[in-house]
Amino acid sequence: MGRVTFSCVFVVLAFLLANVNGDEVGFYELKRGDFSVKLSNYGAVINSVILPDRNGKLDDVVLGFDSVDGYKNDTTYFGAVVGRVANRIGGAKFTLNGTTYNLVANEGKNILHGGPKGYGDVIWSVLTYKPDSHITFTYESSDGEEGFPGALSVAVTYLLIETNKLGVKFEAKAHNKATPVNLAQHAYWNLGGHNSGDILSHELQIFGSHITPVDDELIPTGELTPVKGTPYDFLELHKIGDRINELPKGYDINYALDGNSTTHFRRAAEVYDSVSGRRLQLWTSAPGVQLYTGNLVHNVKGKGGYIYKEHAALCLETQGFPDSVNHPNFPSQIVNPGETYKHIMVYRFTAH
């Protein structure tokens, strides 16, 4: 097993927990005041986010595992950076510049979150780390990885901003071939605390008046349909559980965010927990956000031995639209050689 080296400049507050393929894997903490975020270079995961409630009580508000081994055997994508293409591609194939690419299916005949070994299941390198500021993970994705074309240099930076704000910046540079790129952060949020039960009483607002409806395999049909008056209507803040029973399993759908800017931030969502008083506000540069209510979380043993159950948390994954490679009317995710993909998220946490 390799040994963690400690630098007087970047003090690596990492616990060496595993040795996978000869690479050191650990946890790294960013901390400012009573706001702290713990991350790992396995899957570039967010392992914990600790912040005060309205009375100053600290809680960890994301689901996760105590060790890297938990993430290695995980099927929920807890806290992971997913890619090369997040979400689903129908039939696990697409055609680009006259060439059809057959990908490695991992959800029936479709591909989800980059395939059986997507970016949430690889070891990232630590480029820079400053405990009171930021950490940058990098990954070199090879040509043909999970069937995707072209070599790709990927970086994700987690950055503490001002007071109780967390920024996430994704970048990816295509080298020798055009390729789709759609990176997303798959954190599972429960503002009452990761071990506090379900999120059905959390109040949610999504700043998207349309969804991309899906078939029975959760592949988009290519349409955009309005949410107003449907169970998907979160145009006004209301409880997640109000209409969830009108859906077969719960929420797992992409919202097309309002506004047409591709270069500036737009509001994506707001979540409020009346018990703790915690509020999460999310901004993004991406055109969409996937709402997922942990429908397939069934008796997963998480941090501290707590058993996570259905609807134990919600995910708000800002992203390009699912299966956009097969729907020309969706915003393009294609990155050409020499171009750089960028995607920025900012979480703001308050309590009152």
XYZ file of N, CA and C in Angstrom, residues 21 95 108 167 222 347:
18
model
N -5.772 -0.721 -7.965
C -4.916 -0.630 -9.146
C -3.645 0.166 -8.852
N -24.857 8.014 -33.502
C -24.085 8.249 -34.722
C -23.583 9.678 -34.720
N -30.273 -2.674 -18.995
C -30.958 -3.306 -20.113
C -30.165 -3.075 -21.392
N -19.017 25.642 -4.764
C -18.999 25.665 -6.210
C -18.428 24.373 -6.754
N -38.097 12.877 -26.958
C -37.688 13.974 -27.828
C -38.587 15.186 -27.714
N -23.952 25.800 -5.057
C -24.913 25.530 -4.001
C -24.764 26.606 -2.937
